[in-house]
Coordinates of C-alpha atoms and ligand atoms in Angstrom, one line a residue:
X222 CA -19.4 -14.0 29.6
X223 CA -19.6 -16.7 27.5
X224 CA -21.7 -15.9 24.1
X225 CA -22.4 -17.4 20.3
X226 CA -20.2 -20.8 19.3
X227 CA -18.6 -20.2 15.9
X228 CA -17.5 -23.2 13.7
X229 CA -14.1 -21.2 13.3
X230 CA -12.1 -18.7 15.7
X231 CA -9.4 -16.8 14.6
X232 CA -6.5 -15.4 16.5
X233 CA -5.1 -12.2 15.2
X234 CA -5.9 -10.0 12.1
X235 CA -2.8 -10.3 9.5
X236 CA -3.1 -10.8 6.0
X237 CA -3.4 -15.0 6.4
X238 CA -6.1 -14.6 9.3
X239 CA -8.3 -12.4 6.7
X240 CA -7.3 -15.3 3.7
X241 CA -8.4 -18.0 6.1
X242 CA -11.2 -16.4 7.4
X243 CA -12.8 -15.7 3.8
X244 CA -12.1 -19.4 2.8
X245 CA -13.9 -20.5 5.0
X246 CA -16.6 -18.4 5.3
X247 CA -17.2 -18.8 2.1
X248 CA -17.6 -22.3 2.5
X249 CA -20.5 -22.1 4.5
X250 CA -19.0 -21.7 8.3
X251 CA -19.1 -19.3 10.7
X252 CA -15.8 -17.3 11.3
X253 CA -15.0 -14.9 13.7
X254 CA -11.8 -12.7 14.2
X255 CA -10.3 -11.3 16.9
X256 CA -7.3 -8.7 17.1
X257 CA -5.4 -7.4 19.8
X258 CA -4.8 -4.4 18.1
X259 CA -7.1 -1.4 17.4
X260 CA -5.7 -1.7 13.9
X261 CA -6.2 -4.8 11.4
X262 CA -3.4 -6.0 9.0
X263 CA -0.4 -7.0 11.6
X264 CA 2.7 -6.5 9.6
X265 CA 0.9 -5.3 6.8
X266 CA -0.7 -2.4 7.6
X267 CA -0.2 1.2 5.7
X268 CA -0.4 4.1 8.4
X269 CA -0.2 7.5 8.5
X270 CA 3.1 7.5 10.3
X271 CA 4.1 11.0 10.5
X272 CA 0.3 12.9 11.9
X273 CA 1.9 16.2 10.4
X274 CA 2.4 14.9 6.8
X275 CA -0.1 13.1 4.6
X276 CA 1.6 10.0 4.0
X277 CA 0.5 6.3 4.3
X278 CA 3.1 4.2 4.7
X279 CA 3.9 0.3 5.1
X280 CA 4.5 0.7 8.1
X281 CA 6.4 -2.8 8.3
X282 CA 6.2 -5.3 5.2
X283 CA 6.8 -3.4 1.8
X284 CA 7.2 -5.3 -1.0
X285 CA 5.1 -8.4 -2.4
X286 CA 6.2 -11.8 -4.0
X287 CA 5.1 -14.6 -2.5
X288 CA 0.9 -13.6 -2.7
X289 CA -0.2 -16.3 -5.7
X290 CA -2.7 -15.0 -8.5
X291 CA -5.2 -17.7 -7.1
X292 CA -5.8 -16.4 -4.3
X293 CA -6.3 -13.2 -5.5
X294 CA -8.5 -14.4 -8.0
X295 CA -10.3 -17.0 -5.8
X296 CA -11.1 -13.9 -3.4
X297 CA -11.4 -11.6 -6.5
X298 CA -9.3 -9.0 -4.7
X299 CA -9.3 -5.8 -6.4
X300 CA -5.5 -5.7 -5.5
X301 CA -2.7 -4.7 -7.7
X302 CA 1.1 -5.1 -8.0
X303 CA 3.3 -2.9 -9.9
X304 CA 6.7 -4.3 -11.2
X305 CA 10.0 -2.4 -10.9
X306 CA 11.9 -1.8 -14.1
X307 CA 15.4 -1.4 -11.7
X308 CA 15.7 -4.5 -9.6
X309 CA 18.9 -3.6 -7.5
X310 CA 21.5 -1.1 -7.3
X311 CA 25.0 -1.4 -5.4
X312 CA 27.3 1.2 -4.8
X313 CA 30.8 0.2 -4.4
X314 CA 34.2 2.0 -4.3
X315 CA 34.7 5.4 -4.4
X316 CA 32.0 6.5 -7.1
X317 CA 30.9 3.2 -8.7
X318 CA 27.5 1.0 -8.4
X319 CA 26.5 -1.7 -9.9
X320 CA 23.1 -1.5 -11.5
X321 CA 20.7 -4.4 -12.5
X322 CA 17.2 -4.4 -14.6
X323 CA 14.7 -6.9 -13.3
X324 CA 15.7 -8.0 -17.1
X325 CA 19.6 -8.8 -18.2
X326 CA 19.6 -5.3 -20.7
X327 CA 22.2 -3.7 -22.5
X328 CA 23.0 -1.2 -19.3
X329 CA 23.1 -3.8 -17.1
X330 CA 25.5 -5.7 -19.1
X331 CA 27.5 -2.5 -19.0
X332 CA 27.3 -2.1 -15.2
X333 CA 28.9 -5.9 -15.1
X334 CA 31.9 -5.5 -17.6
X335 CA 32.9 -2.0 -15.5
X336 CA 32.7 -4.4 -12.3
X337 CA 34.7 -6.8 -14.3
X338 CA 35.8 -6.9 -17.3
X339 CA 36.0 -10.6 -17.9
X340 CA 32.7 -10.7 -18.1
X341 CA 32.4 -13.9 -15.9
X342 CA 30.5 -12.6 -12.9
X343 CA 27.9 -11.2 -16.0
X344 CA 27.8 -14.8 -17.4
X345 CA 27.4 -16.7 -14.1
X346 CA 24.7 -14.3 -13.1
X347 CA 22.6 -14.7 -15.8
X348 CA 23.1 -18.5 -15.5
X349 CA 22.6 -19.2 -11.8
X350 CA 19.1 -16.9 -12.0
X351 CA 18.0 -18.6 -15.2
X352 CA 18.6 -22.3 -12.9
X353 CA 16.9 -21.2 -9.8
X354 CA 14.0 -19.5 -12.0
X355 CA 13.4 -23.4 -13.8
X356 CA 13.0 -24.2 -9.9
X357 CA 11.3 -21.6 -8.7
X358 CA 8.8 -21.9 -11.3
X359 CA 8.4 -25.9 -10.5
X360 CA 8.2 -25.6 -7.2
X361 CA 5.7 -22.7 -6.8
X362 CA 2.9 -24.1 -7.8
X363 CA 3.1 -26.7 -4.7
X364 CA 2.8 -24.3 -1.8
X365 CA -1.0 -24.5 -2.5
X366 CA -1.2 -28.0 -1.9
X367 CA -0.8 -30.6 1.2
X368 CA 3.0 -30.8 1.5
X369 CA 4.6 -33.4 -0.1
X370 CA 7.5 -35.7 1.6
X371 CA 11.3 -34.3 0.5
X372 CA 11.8 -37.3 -2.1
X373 CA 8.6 -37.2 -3.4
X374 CA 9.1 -33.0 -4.0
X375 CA 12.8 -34.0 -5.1
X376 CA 11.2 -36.1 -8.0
X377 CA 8.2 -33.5 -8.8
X378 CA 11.2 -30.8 -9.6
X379 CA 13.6 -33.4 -11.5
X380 CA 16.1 -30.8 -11.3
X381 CA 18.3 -32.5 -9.0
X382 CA 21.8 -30.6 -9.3
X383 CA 20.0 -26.9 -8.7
X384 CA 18.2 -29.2 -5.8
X385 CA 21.4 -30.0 -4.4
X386 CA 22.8 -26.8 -3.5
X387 CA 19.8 -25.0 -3.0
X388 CA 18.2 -27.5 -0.2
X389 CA 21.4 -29.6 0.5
X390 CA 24.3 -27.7 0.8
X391 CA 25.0 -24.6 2.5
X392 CA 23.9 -21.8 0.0
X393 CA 27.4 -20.1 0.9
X394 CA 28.7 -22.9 -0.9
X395 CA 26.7 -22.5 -4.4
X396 CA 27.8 -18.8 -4.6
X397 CA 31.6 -18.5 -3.7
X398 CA 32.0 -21.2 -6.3
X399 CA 29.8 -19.3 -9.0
X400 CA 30.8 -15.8 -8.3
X401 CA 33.9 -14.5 -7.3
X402 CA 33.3 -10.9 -6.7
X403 CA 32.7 -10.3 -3.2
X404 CA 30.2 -7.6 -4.2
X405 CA 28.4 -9.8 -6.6
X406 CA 28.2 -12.3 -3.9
X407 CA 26.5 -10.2 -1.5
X408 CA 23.9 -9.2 -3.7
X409 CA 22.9 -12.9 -3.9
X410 CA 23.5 -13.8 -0.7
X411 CA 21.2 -10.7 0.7
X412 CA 18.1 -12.8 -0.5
X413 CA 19.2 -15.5 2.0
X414 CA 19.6 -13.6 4.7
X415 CA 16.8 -10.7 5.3
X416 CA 15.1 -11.3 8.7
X417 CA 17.5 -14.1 9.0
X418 CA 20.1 -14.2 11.5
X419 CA 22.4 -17.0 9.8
X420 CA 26.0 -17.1 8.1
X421 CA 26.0 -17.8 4.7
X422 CA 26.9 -21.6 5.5
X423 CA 24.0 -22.2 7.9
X424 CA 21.0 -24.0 6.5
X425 CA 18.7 -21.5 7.3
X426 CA 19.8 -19.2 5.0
X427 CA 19.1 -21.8 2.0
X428 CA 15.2 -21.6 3.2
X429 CA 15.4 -17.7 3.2
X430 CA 16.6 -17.7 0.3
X431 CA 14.4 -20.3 -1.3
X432 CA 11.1 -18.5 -0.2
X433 CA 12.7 -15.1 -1.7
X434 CA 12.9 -16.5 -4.8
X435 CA 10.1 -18.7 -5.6
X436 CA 7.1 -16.3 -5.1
X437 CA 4.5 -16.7 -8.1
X438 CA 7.2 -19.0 -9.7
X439 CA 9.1 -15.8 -11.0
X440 CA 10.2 -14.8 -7.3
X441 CA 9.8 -11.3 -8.3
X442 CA 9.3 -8.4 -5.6
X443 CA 6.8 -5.6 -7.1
X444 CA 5.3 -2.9 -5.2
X445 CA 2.0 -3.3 -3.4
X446 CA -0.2 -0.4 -5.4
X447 CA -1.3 1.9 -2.9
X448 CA 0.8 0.4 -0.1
X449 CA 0.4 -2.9 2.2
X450 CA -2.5 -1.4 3.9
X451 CA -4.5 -1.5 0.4
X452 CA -4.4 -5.0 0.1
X453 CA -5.4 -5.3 3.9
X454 CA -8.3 -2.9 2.7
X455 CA -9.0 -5.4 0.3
X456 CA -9.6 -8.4 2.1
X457 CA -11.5 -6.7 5.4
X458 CA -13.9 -6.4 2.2
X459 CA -13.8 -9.9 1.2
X460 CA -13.8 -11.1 4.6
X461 CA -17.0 -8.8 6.0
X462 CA -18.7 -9.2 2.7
X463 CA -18.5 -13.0 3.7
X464 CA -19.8 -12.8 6.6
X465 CA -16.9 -12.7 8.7
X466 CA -17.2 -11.0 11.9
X467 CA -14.1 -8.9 12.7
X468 CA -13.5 -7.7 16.3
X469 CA -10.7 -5.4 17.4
X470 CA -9.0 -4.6 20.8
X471 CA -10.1 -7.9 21.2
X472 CA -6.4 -9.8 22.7
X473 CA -6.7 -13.5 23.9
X474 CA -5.2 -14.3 26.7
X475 CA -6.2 -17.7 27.4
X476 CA -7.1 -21.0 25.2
X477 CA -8.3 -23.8 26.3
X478 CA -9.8 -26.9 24.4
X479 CA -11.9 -30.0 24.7
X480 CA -12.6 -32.7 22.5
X481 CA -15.6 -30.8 21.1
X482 CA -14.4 -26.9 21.2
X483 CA -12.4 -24.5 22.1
X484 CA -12.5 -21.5 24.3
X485 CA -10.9 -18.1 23.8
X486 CA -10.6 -15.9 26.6
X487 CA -10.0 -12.4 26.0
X488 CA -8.8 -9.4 28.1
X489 CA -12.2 -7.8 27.5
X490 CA -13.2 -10.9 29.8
X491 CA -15.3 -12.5 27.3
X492 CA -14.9 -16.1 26.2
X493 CA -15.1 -17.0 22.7
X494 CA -15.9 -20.6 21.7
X495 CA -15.5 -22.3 17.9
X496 CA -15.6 -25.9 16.9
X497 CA -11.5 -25.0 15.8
X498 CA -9.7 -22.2 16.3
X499 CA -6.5 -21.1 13.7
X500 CA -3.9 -18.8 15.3
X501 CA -2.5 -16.2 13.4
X502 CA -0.5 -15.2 15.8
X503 CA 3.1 -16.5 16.2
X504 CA 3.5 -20.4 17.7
X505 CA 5.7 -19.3 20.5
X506 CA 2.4 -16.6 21.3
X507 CA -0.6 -19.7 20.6
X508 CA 1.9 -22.0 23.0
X509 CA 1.8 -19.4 25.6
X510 CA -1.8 -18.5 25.6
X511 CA -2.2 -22.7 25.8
X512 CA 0.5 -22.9 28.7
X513 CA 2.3 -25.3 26.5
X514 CA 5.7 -25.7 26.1
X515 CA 7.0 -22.8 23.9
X516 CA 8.9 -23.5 20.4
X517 CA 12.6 -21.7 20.1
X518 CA 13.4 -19.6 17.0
X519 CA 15.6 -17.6 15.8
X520 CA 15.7 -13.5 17.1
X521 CA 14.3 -11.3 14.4
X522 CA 17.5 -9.1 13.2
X523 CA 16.4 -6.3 11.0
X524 CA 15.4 -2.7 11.8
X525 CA 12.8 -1.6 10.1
X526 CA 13.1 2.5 9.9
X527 CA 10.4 4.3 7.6
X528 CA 11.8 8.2 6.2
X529 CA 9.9 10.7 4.6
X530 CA 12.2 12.6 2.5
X531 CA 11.9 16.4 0.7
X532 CA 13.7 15.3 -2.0
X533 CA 15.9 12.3 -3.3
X534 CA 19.7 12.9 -2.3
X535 CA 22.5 12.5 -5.1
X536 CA 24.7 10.0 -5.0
X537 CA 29.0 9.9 -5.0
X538 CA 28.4 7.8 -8.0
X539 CA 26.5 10.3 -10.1
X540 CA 24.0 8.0 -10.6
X541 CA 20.7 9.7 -11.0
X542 CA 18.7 9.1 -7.7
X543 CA 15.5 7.7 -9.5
X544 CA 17.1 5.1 -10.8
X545 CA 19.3 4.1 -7.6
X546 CA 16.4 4.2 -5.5
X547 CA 13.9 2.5 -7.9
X548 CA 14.7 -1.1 -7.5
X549 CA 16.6 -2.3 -4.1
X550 CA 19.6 0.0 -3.0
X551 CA 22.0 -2.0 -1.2
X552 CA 24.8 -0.3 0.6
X553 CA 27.6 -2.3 2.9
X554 CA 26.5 -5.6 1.6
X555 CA 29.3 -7.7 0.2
X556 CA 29.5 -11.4 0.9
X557 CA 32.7 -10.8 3.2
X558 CA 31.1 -7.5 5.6
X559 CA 27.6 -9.7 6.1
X560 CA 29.5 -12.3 7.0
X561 CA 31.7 -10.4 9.7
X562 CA 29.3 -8.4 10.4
X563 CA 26.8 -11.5 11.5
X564 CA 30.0 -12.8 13.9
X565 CA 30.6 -9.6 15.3
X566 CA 26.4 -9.5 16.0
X567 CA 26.5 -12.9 17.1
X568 CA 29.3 -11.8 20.0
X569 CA 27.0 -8.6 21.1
X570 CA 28.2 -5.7 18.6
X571 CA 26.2 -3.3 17.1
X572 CA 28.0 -3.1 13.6
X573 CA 29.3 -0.1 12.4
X574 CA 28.4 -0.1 9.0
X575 CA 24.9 -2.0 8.7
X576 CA 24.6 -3.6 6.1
X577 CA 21.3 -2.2 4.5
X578 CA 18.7 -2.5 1.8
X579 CA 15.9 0.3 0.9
X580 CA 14.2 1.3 -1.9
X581 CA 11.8 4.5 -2.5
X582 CA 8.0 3.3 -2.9
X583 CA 7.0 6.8 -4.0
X584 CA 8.9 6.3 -7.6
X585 CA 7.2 3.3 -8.4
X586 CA 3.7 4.1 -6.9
X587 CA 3.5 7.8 -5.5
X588 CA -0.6 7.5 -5.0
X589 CA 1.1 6.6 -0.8
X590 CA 1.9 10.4 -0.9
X591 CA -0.9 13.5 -0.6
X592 CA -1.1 15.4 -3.5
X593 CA 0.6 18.2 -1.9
X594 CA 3.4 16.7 -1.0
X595 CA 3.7 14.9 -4.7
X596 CA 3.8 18.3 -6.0
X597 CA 5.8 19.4 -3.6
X598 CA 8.6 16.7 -4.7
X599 CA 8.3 14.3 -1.6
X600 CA 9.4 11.0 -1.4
X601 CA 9.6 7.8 0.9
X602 CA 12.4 5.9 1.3
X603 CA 11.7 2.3 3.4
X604 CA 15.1 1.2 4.7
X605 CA 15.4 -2.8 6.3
X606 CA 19.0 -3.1 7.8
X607 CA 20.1 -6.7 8.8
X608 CA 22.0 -8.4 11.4
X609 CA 21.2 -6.5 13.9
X610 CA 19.3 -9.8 16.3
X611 CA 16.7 -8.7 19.3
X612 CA 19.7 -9.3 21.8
X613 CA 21.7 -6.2 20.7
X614 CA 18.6 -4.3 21.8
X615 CA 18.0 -6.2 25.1
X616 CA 20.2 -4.1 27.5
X617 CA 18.5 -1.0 26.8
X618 CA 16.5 -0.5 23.7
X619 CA 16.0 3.4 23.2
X620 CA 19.9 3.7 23.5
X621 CA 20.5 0.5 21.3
X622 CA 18.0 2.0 18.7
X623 CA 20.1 5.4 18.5
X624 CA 23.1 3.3 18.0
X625 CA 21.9 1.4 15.1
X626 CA 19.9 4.6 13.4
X627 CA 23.7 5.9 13.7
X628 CA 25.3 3.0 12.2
X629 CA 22.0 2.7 9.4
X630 CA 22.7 6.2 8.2
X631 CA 26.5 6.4 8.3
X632 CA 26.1 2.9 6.0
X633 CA 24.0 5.0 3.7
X634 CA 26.4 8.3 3.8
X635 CA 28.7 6.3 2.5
X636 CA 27.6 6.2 -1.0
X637 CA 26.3 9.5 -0.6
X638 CA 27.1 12.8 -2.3
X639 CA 25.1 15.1 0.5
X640 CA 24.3 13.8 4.0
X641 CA 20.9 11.7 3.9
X642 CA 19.9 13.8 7.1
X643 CA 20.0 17.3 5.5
X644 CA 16.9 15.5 2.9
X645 CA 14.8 13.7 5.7
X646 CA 11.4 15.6 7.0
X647 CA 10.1 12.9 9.2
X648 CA 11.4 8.8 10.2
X649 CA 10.7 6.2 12.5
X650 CA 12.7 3.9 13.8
X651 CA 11.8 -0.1 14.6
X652 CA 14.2 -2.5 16.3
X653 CA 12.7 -6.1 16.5
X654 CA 11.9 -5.2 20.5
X655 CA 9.3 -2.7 18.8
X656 CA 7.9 -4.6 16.6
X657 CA 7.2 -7.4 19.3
X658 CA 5.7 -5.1 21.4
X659 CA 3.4 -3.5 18.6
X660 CA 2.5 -7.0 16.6
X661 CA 3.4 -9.6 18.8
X662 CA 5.9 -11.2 16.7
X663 CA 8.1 -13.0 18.9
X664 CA 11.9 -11.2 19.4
X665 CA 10.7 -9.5 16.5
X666 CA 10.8 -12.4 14.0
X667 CA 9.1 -11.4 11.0
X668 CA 8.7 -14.9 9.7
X669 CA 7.0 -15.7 13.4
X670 CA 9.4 -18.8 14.1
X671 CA 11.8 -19.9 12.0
X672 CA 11.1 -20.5 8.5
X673 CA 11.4 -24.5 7.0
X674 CA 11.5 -26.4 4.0
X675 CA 8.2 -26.7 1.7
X676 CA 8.7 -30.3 2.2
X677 CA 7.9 -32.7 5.0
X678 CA 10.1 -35.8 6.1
X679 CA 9.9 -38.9 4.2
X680 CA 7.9 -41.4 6.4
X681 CA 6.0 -38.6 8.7
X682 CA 2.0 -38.4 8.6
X683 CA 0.6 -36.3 5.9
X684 CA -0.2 -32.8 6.0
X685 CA -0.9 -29.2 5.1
X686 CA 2.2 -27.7 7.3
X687 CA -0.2 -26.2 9.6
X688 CA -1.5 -28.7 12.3
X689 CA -0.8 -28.4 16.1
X690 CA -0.7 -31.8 18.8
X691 CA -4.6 -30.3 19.0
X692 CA -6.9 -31.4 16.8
X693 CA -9.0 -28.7 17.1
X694 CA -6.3 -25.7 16.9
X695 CA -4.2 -24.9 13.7
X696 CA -1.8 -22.4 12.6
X697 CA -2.5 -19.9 10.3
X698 CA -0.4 -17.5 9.9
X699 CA 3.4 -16.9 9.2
X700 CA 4.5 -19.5 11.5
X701 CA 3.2 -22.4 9.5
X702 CA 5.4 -24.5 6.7
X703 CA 5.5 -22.3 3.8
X704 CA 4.8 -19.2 6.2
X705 CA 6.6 -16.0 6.1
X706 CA 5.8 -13.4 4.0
X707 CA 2.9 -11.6 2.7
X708 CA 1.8 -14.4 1.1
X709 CA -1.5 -15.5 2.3
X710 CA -0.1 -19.2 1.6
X711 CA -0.9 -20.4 5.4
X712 CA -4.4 -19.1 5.4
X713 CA -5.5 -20.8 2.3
X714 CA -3.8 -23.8 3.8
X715 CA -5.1 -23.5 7.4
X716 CA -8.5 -22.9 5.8
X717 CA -8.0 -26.2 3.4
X718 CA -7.0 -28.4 6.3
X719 CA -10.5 -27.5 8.3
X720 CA -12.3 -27.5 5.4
X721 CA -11.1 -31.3 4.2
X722 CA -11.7 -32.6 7.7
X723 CA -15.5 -31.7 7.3
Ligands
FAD267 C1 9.7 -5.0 9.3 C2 9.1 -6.1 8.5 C3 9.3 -6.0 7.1 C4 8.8 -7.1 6.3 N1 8.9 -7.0 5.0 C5 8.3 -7.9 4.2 C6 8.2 -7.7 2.8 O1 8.6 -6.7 2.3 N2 7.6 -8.6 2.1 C7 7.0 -9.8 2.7 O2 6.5 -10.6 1.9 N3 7.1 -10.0 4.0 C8 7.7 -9.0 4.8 N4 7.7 -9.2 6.1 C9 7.1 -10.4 6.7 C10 5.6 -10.4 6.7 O3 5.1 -9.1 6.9 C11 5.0 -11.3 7.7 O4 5.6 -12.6 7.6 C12 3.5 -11.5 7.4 O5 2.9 -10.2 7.4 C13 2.9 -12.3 8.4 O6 1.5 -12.2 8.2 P1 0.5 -13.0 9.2 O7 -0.9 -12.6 8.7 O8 0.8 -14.4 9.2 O9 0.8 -12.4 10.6 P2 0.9 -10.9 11.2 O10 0.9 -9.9 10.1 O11 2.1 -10.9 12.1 O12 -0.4 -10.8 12.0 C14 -0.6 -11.5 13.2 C15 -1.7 -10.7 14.0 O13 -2.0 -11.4 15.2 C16 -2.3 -10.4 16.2 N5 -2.1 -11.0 17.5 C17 -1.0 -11.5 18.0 N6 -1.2 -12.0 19.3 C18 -2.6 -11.8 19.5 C19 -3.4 -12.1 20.6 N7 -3.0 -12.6 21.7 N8 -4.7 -11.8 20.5 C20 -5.2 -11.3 19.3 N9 -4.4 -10.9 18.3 C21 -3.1 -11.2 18.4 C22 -1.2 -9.3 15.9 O14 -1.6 -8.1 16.5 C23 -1.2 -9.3 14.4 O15 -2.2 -8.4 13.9 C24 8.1 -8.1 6.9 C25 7.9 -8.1 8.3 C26 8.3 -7.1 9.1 C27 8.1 -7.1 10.6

């Protein structure tokens, strides 16, 4: 059944295919969106996880950086972010942690002399940070606009030495020279690696990293107010109040194109047409639906497990658990574990100790929590654990999943004073084979493909990082240049690359 023609149809329903969608309806076409799912958001939904409790979690994404202030202002989102006084802490040793402010204070000064006493690892922290801030806020400001070519970029930044070994060298390199504490160096390196299934020498890492710390130009993470699902919320509004049409349970399973349209055939059996279609789905998912050859990534390699706690546990360290939990708790993350634990990954071992990072929403933002179970002293805690790559899970998945939730919480007892399961009420666990089967993101990649440089080549044709080998068909979403990330960055740009061909 073949029915209206839009100008523009849109694959999926995350954050970027609500951005593009209002773009452009706003500039006068018509836009319609179709989503596999009976939910809207993709990776960035909130949902009540638990039926029995009242508790909206982000179900997958958690935290926000890369989203610019222009397009929340050119969408006038009523969307807020909330920062985090803590920005890390790291246990370590019997009954020790490092602790760091989001800015270099007096405690944190403290936390550094007991790690050591030199006061180096202090000194080169607060340099190396100050360096790739000056970048960070230079470079920013670019992911808004069609790419530039590496040299012309290179000459933009004129900060060539912090270019050099943050887009030339192997980021590995940059930090064993700086830093010499193996704890120290994991807490930098963890930036590099989240979703990324790299050694700290492989390139890779340097364009995880990158995109980690560049969001806004201050590369800081805050807390989505209200969860991920609210700034979902927040653009179905925009988007509707545009005159987008949104349509869910709607999966396409076929796209073909001609010189003057495209065709989307869905499940339901109905064919959509539009002048151009975006995908927000993944490139390895658009390349199947086209029966074109399909792009290899990089697995996804983090689990993704969501608790609802009855209270905070205390910590070996003594530490009090609102502060360790406030900014991001990392536990079995030195520079020397990620790095054995990758190899042992790599050759089909679950590790033993994940390596893990988490931080507790509720004691930044509790409004994600019922009232009843605020007063009743709940709290969530949102736990990523890396190196763990969709092949671990491929043999079977349910028993691979028990393994890691094993190896997740016995990486977290560590540094525990009390057992972390004699506090939990409810969790869920996601291994990147469940969060391919619920979102679509292939092997459970939650940057889509892999991620690359916010540069293109000197001497290749100009463009906006999201164009396919079809006229007609672009990418919107994560799996763009400059994707990955709540960001909204390959929407605007998807939407900017339709809307300056016409
Ligand atoms: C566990 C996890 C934690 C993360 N943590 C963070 C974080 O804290 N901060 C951050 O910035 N980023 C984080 N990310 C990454 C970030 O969430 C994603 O990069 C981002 O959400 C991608 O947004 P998107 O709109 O491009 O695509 P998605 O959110 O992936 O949405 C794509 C949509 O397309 C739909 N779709 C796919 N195929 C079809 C089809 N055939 N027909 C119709 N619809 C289809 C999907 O159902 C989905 O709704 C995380 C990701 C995961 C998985």
């Amino acid at each position: 059944m073949i029915g209206k023609k839009y100008d523009v149809v849109i694959i999926g329903g995350g954050h970027n295919g609500l951005v593009a969608a209002t773009y452009l309806a706003r500039a006068g076409k018509t836009v319609r969106v179709l989503e596999a799912n009976p939910e809207i958001g993709g990776a960035s939904q909130s949902v009540r996880t638990f039926p029995e409790y009242d508790a909206n979690l982000s179900r997958y994404s958690y935290l926000i950086a890369l989203l610019p202030d222009k397009i929340v202002n050119d969408l006038g989102l009523a969307f807020e972010c909330i920062s985090r006084e803590v920005s890390s802490y790291t246990p370590y040793g019997d009954n020790q942690g490092l602790y760091v402010s989001r800015t270099w204070d007096t405690k944190t000064e403290q936390s550094f002399m007991e790690l050591d006493p030199s006061g180096k690892e202090g000194l080169a922290w607060q340099d190396f940070y100050a360096e790739v801030a000056q970048f960070a806020e230079r470079i920013a400001p670019t992911l808004l606009e069609p790419l530039k070519t590496r040299s012309e970029l290179r000459k933009q930044i004129d900060l060539d030495p912090i270019w050099k070994y943050l887009i030339e060298e192997p980021i590995g390199k940059v930090i064993t020279q700086r830093f010499s504490n193996d704890i120290v160096r994991g807490v930098v390196l963890t930036d590099a690696l989240i979703g990324t299934f790299a050694s700290a020498f492989d390139i890779q890492a340097n364009i995880c990293f990158l995109y980690h710390l560049i969001g806004n130009g201050t590369g800081e993470w805050k807390v989505p107010k209200g969860g991920m699902g609210a700034l979902v919320s927040e653009l179905v509004r925009v988007a509707t109040e545009s005159g987008v049409e949104i349509s869910l349970n709607s999966k396409a399973i076929k796209v073909d194109s001609t010189s003057a349209q495209v065709n989307v055939e869905l499940q339901t059996g109905e064919v959509v047409t539009g002048k151009y279609l975006l995908s927000n789905a993944a490139p390895e998912v658009l390349a199947k639906l086209r029966g074109t050859s399909v792009p290899k990534s990089l697995d996804g390699s983090q689990m993704k497990i969501n608790i609802l706690l009855n209270r905070l546990p205390k910590l070996k360290s003594g530490i009090d658990p609102r502060l360790a939990f406030a900014g991001t708790f990392h536990a079995n993350e030195s520079f020397d574990q990620f790095e054995s634990v990758y190899k042992d990954a790599k050759n089909g071992l679950m590790p033993e100790k994940m390596p893990i990072e988490m931080y507790c929403h509720t004691l930044t933002d509790p409004s994600i929590l019922g009232q009843e179970l605020q007063d009743a002293g709940y709290q969530t805690l949102t736990l990523f654990g890396i190196h763990t790559p969709a092949s671990l899970f491929d043999g079977d998945n349910d028993v691979a999943r028990d393994a890691a939730l094993k190896s997740a919480l016995s990486s977290l007892n560590d540094y525990l004073a009390e057992p972390i399961e004699d506090v939990i009420a409810a969790i869920e666990v996601k291994t990147p084979l469940d969060i391919e089967e619920a979102i679509a993101l292939p092997r459970g990649n939650i940057f889509h493909n892999d991620l690359s440089m916010p540069f293109r080549e000197d001497g290749t044709e100009p463009s906006w990082g999201v164009e396919t080998d079809d006229p007609r068909i672009f990418i919107c979403g994560a799996g763009a240049a400059r994707g990955g990330g709540v960001s909204g960055i390959p929407g605007h740009n998807a939407a900017m690359a339709i809307l300056s061909n016409n």
